[in-house]
XYZ file of C-alpha atoms in Angstrom:
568
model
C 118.926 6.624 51.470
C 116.005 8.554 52.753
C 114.193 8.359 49.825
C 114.689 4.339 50.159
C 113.582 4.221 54.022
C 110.403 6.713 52.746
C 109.361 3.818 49.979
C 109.801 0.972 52.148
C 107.526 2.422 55.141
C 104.837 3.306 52.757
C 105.401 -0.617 51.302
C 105.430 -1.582 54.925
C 102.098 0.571 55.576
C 100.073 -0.441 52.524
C 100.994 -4.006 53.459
C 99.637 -3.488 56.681
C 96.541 -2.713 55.313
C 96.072 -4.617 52.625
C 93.809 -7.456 55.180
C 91.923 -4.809 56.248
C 91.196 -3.672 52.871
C 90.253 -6.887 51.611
C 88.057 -7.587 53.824
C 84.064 -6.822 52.749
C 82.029 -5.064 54.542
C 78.130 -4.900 54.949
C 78.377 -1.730 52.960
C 79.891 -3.496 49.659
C 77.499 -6.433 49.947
C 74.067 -4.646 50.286
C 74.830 -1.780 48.411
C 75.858 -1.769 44.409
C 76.248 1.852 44.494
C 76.678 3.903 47.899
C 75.373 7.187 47.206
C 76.045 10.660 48.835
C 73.520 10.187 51.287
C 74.758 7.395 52.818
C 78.112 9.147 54.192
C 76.343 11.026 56.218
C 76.084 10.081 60.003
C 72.895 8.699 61.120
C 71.187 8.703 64.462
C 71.250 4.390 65.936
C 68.490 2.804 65.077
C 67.658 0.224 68.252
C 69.131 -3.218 67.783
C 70.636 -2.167 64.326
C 74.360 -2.448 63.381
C 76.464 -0.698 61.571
C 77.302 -1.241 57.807
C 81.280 -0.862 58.495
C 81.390 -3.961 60.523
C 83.143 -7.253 58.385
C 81.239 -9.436 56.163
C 81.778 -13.252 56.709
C 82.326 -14.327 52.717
C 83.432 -17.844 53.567
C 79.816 -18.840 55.097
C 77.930 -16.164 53.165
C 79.326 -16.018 49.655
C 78.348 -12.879 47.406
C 77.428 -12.905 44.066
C 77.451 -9.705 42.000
C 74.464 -9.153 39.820
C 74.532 -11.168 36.753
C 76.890 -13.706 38.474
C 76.089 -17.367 36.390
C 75.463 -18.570 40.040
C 72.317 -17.199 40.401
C 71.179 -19.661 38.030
C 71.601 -22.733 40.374
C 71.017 -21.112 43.338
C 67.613 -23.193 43.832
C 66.606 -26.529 42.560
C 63.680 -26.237 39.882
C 63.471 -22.313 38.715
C 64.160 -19.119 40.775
C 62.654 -17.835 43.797
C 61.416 -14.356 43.871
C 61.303 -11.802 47.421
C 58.458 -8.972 47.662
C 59.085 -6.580 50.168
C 56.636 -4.384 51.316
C 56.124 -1.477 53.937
C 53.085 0.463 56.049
C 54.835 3.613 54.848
C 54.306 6.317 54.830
C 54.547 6.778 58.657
C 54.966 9.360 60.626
C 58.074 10.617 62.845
C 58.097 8.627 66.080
C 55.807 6.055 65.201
C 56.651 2.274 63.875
C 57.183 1.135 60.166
C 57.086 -2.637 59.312
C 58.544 -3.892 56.775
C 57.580 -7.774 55.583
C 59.277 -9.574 53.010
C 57.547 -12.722 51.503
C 59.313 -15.667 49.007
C 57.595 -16.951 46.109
C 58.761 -20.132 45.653
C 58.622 -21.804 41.946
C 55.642 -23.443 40.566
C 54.495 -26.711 42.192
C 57.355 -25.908 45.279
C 55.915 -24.834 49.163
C 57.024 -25.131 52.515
C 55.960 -27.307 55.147
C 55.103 -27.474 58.694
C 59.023 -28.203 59.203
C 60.396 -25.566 57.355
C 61.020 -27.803 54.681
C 60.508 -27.595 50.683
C 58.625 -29.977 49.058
C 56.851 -30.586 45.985
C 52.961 -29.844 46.000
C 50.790 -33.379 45.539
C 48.731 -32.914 42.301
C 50.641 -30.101 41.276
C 52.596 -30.714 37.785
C 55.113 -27.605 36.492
C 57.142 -27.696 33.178
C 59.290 -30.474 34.359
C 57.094 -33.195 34.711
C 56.167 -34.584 38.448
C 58.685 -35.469 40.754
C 60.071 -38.875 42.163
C 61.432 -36.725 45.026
C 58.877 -35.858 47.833
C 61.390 -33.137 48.999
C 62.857 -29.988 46.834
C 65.314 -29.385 50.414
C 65.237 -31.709 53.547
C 66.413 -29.442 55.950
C 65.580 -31.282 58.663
C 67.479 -34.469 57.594
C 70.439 -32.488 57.025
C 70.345 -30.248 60.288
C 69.618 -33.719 62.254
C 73.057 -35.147 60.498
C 75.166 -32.534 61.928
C 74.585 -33.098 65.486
C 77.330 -34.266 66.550
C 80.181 -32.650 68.880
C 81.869 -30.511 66.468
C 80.745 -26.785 67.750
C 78.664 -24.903 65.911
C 81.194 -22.653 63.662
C 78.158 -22.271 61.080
C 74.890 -21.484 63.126
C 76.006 -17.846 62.693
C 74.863 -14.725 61.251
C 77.223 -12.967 58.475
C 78.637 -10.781 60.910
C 79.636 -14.037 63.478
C 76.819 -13.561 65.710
C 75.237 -16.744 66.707
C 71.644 -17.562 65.893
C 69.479 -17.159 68.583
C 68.198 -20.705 69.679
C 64.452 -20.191 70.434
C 62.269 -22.581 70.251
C 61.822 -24.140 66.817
C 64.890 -22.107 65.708
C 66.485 -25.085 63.254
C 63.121 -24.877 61.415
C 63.848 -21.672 60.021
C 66.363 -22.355 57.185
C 66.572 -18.780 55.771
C 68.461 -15.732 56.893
C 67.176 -12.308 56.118
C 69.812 -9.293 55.872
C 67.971 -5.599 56.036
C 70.429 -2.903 55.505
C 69.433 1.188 55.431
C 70.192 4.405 56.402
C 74.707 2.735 56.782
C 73.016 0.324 59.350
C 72.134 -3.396 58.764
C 69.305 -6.259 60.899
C 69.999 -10.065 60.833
C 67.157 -12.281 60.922
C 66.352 -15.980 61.042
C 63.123 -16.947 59.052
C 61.255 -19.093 57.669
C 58.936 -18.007 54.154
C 58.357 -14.873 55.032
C 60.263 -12.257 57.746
C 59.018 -9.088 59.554
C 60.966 -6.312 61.086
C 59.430 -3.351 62.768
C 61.690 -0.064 63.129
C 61.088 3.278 65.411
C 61.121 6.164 63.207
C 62.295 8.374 66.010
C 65.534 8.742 64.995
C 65.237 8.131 61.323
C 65.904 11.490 58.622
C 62.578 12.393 57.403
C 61.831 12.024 52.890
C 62.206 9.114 51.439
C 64.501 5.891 52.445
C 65.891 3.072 50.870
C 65.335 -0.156 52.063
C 67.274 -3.611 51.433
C 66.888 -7.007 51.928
C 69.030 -9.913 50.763
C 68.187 -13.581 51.425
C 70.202 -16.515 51.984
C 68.956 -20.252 52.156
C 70.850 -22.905 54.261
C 73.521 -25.345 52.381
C 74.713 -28.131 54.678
C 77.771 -25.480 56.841
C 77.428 -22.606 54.543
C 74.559 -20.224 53.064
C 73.708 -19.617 49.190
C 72.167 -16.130 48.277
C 68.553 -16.628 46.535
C 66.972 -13.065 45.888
C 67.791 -9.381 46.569
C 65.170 -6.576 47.250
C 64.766 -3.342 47.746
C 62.155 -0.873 48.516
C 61.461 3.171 48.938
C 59.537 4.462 52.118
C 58.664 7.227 53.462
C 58.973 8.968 57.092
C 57.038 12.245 57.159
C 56.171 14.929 60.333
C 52.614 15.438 58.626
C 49.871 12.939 59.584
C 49.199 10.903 56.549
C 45.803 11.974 56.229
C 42.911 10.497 53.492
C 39.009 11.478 52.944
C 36.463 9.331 51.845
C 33.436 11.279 50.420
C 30.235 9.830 49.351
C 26.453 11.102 48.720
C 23.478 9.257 48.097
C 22.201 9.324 44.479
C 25.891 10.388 43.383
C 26.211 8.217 39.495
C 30.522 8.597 40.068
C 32.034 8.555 43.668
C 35.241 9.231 42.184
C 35.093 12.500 40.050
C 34.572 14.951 42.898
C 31.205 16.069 41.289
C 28.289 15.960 43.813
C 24.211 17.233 43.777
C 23.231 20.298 44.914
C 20.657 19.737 48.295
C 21.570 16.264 49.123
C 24.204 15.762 52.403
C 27.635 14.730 51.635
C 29.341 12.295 54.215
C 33.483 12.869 54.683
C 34.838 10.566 56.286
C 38.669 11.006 57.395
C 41.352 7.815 57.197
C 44.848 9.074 59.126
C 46.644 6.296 58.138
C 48.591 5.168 61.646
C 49.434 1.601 61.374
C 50.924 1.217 64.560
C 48.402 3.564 66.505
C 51.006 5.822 67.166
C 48.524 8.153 67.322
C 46.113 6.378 70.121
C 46.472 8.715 73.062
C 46.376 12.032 71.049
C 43.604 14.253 71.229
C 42.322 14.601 67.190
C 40.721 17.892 66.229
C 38.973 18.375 62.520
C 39.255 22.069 60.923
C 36.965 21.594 57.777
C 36.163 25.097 55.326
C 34.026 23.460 52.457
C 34.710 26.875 50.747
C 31.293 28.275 50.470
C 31.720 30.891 52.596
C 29.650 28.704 55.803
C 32.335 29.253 57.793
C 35.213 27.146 59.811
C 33.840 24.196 61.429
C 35.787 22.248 64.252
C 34.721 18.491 65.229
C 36.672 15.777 67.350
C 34.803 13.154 64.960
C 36.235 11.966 62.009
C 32.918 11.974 59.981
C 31.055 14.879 59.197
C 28.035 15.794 57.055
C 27.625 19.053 54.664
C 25.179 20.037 51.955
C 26.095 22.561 49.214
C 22.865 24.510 48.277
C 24.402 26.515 45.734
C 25.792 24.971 42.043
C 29.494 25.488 41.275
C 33.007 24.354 42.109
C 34.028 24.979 45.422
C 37.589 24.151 46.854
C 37.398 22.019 50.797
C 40.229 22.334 52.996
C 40.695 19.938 56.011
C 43.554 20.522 58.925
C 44.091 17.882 61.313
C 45.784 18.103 64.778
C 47.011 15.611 67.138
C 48.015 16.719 70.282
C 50.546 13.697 71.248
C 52.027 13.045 74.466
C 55.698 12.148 74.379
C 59.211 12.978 76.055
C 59.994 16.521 76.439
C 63.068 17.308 74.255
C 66.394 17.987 75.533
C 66.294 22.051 76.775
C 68.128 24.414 74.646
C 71.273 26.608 76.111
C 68.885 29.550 75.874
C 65.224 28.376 77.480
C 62.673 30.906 77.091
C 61.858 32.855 79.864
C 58.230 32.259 81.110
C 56.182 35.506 80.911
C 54.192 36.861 84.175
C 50.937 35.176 83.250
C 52.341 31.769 82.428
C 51.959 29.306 85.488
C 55.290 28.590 87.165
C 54.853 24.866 86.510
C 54.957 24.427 82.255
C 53.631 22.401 79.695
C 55.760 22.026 76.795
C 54.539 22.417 73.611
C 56.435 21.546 70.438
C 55.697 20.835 66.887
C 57.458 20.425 63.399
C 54.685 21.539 61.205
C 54.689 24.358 58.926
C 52.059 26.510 60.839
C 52.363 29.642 62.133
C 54.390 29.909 65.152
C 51.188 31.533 67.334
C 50.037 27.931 66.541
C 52.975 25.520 67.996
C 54.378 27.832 71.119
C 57.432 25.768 72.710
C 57.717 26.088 76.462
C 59.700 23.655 78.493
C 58.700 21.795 81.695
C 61.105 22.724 84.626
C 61.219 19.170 85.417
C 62.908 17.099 82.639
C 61.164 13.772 83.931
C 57.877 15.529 83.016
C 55.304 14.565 79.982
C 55.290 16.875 76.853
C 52.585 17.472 74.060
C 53.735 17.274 70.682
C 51.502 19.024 67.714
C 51.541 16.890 64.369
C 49.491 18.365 61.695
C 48.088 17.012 58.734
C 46.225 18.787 55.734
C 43.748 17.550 52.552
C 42.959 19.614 49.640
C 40.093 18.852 46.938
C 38.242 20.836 44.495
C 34.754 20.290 44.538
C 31.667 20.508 41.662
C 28.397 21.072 42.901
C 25.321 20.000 40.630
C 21.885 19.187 40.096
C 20.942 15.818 40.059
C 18.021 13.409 40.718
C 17.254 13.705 44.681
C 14.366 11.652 45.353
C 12.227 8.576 43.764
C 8.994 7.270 45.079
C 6.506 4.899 43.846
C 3.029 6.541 44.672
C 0.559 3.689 42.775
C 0.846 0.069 41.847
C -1.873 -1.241 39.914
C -2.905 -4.558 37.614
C -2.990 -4.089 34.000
C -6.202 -6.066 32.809
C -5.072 -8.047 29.472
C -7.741 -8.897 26.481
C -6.504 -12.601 26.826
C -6.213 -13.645 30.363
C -2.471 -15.492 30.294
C -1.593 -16.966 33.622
C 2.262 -17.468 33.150
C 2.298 -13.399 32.677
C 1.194 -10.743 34.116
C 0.993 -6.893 33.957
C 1.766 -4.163 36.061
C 1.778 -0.309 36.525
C 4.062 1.726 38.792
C 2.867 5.238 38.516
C 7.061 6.820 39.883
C 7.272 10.400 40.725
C 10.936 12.146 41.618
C 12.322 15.351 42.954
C 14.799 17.258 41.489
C 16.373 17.019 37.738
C 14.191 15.108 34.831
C 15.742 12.151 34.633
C 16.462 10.229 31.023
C 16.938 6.587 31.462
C 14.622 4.154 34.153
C 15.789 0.772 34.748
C 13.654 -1.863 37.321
C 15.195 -5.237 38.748
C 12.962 -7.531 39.069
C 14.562 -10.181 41.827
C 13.766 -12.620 44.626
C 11.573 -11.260 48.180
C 15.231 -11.050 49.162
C 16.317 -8.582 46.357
C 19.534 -10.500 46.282
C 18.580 -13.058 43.111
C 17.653 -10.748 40.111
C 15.456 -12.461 37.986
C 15.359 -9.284 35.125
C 16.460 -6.387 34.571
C 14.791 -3.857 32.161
C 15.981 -0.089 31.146
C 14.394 2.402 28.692
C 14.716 5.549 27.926
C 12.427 8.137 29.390
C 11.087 11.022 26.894
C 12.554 14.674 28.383
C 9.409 16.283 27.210
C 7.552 15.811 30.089
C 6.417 20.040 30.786
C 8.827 20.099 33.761
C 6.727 17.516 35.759
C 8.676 14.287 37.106
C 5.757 11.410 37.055
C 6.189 8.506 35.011
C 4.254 5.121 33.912
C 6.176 1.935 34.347
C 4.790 -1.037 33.037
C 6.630 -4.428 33.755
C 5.824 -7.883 33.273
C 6.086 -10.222 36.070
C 6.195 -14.318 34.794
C 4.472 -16.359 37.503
C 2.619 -15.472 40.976
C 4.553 -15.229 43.918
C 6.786 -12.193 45.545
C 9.013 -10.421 43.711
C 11.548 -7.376 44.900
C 11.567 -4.546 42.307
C 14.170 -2.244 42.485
C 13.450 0.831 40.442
C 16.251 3.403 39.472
C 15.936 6.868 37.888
C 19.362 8.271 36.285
C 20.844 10.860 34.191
C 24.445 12.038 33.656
C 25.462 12.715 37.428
C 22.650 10.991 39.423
C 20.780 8.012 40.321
C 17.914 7.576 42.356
C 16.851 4.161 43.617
C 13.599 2.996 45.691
C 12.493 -0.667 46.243
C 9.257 -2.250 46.881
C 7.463 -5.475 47.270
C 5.267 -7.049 44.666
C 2.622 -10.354 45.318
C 1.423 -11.032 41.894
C -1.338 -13.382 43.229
C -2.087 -16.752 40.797
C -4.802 -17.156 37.890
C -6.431 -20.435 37.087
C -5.980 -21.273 33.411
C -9.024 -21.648 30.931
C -10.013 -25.474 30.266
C -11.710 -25.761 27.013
C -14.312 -27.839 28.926
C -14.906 -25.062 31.209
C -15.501 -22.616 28.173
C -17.641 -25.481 26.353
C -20.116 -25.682 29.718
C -20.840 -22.080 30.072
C -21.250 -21.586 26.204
C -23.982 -24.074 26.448
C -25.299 -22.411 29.878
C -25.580 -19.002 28.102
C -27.115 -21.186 24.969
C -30.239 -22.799 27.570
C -30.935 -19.375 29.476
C -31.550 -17.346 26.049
C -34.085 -20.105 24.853
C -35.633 -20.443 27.979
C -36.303 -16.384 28.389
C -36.917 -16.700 24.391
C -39.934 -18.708 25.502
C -41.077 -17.104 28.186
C -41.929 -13.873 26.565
C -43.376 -14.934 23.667
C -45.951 -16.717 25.963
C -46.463 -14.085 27.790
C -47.407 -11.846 24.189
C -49.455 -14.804 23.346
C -52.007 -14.758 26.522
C -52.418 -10.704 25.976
C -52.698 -11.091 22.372
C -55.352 -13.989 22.758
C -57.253 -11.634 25.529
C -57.399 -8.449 23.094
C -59.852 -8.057 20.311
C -59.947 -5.300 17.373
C -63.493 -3.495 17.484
C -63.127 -1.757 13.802
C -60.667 -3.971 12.037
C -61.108 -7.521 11.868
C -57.791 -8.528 9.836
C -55.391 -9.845 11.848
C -52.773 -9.762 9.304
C -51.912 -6.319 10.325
C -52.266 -6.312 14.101
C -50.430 -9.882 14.757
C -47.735 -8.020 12.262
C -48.179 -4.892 14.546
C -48.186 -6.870 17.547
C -45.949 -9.617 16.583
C -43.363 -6.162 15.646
C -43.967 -4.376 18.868
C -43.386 -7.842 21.066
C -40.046 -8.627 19.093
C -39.067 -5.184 19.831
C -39.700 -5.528 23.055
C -37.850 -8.694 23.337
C -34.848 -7.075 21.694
C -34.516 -4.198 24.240
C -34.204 -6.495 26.837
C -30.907 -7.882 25.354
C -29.722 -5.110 23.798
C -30.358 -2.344 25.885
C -27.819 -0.141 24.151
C -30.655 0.490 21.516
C -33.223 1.109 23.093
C -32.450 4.825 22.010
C -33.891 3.956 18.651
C -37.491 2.888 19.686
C -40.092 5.481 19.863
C -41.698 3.551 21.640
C -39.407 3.457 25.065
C -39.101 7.474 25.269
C -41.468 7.371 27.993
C -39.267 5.075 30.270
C -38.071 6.904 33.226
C -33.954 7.308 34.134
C -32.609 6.459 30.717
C -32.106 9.271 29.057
């Protein structure tokens, strides 16, 4: 008989709770799996609920993955959610999470909150009779009538909020993490911002599921999820760049030339504002530590080699002092009697983050957050200056006016280098017109000065950008060129001075040979009376004469002109 009584309670007990059983919860509805983590208890997140609280399945039916139902669950293909995060962030600052809906091809949403087809837009079904994919407004307009509203509720029964413009958001938007759930209204798109204050720091999984309205209920339309991070080091980047540096992004820089870091902390929702930021850089070749409140600094490595550059960052921030421990240090004889509290989670030393409580809790506290950067560092030579000391015309045999020539005599400091290329563009240097590379010989004896010769079509100004290079530099100067216009030859105009050049010969011709003829007809032979010989003779030595004066360049050969002064 006991036995009997024993099997009926536990009947009794198991019927009791088989409701409460069947019920879902917001744990079996945003979670496939529950994993070991998410037993444990976390701290409240503010305005979060927990994930143990009933699911309402009768407006907000759930479909398992792979469920046929997903199929129809929106007119015209399937709509796809991206979530995305600011993470990493650090402890006590703000993450944001945003999740966006891609809506199928040729489908948006208007100014109403409706779906509708896009004009001009055709998909794989053809175009569309319908202007509308959903009328939401229609059908939220149709239900106004006296009946209370049973389905304006979240899944856990919570009414909507009624802001303004509240029935033109048609979606709901579940986010679920760390055994704790948020219930949104939205539209296309939904943001949620979360204090990481009380949030486990590593890596999180987050969850969103998304439900469209359906007349009094709610159809599920896409699930995501998403990893982020909360960490109690400053997310800390470094930008590093160097003028003539070929590759930014292999770490290897020129010996002699500055190098500009620049650090990114990476505080999205300027968390970090208030702190006091201090820079610790060692560039690792043995200069020493230096300290800077700026986030940019400059240093030049003047040896080659690989060096290694370590960066600490601390932020002093101001925050709530922490609850006092049962044992509070004692404060030592040269402390002041009114404390600062100091606390920090990062891995330095202790010396570093000393923790010393105000005596009055309602006091402001100074938190240290640290953050580090590491990067190994190749020093080089390389290319380190370019300058164009001479531009000059290059005179052609044949004048051409649509082209012209020019010489930029380029000398550089530093390596050899082995290639030169010049742009030829606009007075703007923003249109290129050409652009011209060539090799450049090595053998050179040591000495960086080259030729360039480059063609220019047309007069006008002209922007040349000329650029020396090798394997890990390039060098780059600019300059202005006014390549001024040439008239072009006219056959007419070469016709007239041919015949110009033709008249003044004959006419000097003519001149001379008069002038031989009144000496010659003034100057008689005493012993020779044959004139064959002296008119030959003085017919030669006039002719000669004549010749010199057009062709100076042989005069050499006349014995006769060796007593002209200044020619020899």
């Amino acid at each position: 008989m006991e036995c009997f009584s024993c099997f009926l309670g536990l009947l009794l007990l198991l019927a009791a709770r088989l409701p409460l059983d069947a019920a879902k919860r917001f744990h079996d509805v945003m979670s496939n799996e529950r994993t070991s983590g998410y037993m444990g208890e976390y701290n409240q997140l503010n305005g979060w609920s927990s994930d143990e609280n009933e699911w309402n399945e009768k407006l907000y039916p759930v479909w398992k993955r792979g469920d046929s139902r997903w199929k129809n669950s929106w007119k015209g293909g399937h709509v796809q959610a991206i979530l995305t995060s600011d993470s990493p962030a650090l402890v006590g600052s703000t993450i944001t999470f945003v999740v966006n809906l891609v809506f199928p091809r040729c489908q948006t949403e208007d100014v109403s909150g409706n779906i509708v087809y896009e004009k001009n837009c055709r998909n794989d079904t053809g175009p569309s009779s319908d202007q509308y994919v959903y009328n939401w407004t229609e059908e939220v307009d149709s239900g106004n009538g006296n009946s209370p509203d049973h389905h304006n509720v979240f899944p856990d029964g919570k009414p909507f909020p009624h802001h303004p413009g509240w029935k033109r958001w048609n979606f709901v938007y579940v986010f679920h993490t760390l055994g704790q759930y948020f219930q949104k209204l939205g539209r296309g798109s939904a943001r949620v911002s979360v204090n990481t204050a009380n949030v486990p720091l590593g890596p999180q999984l987050m969850e969103v599921t998304v439900y469209r309205r359906h007349r009094r209920a709610y159809v599920p339309i896409a699930k995501v999820k998403d990893v982020y991070m909360v960490t109690d080091h400053i997310p800390v980047f470094v930008t590093m760049y160097q003028k003539n540096d070929r590759n930014l992004s292999d770490e290897t820089f020129l010996r002699d030339l500055p190098i500009m870091f620049t650090v990114l902390i990476h505080d999205p929702s300027h968390f970090l504002n208030e702190s006091a930021i201090y820079y610790k850089w060692n560039f690792g070749d043995n200069t020493g530590l230096f300290v800077s409140n700026n986030p940019t600094l400059n240093h030049t490595y003047v040896l080659n080699g690989t060096f290694n550059l370590n960066l600490t960052v601390q932020a002093v921030v101001p925050g709530p002092c922490p609850s006092p421990s049962p044992k509070p240090p004692k404060p030592t004889s040269f402390l002041p009697t009114n404390l600062k509290s100091y606390y920090s989670n990062s891995p330095a030393s202790a010396s570093d983050n000393p923790l010393e409580l105000r005596e009055s809790p309602d006091e402001m506290c100074q938190i240290y957050r640290y953050g580090y950067f590491k990067a190994t560092i190749t020093i080089v030579e390389g290319i380190l200056e370019v300058n164009i000391v001479r531009m000059t015309d290059v005179l052609m045999p044949v004048p051409q006016p649509d082209n012209s020539l020019m010489d930029f005599v380029v000398t550089c400091q530093g390596t050899i280098p082995t290639e030169v290329c010049t742009i030829v563009s606009d007075p703007t240097c923003q249109l290129a017109h050409s652009t011209v590379c060539d090799p450049v010989d090595v053998d050179v004896a040591g000495m960086c000065l080259l030729t360039v010769r480059r063609a220019f079509t047309g007069s006008g100004t002209y922007c040349v950008n000329l650029t020396l290079g090798d394997d890990t530099s390039l060098a780059l100067t600019s300059t202005l060129v006014s390549v001024p216009a040439r008239d072009p030859p006219s056959p007419l105009r070469m016709a007239n001075g041919a015949l110009v050049s033709v008249g003044c010969l004959a006419i000097l011709v003519t001149a001379i040979t008069l002038l031989v003829y009144k000496k010659r007809k003034g100057y008689k032979l005493i012993e020779n009376s044959t004139g064959i010989v002296v008119k030959g003779n003085g017919l030669g030595v006039s002719l000669n004469r004549a010749k010199a004066m057009f062709r100076p360049g042989n005069q050499e050969k006349d014995p006769l002109l060796n007593h002209q002064p200044g020619i020899l």
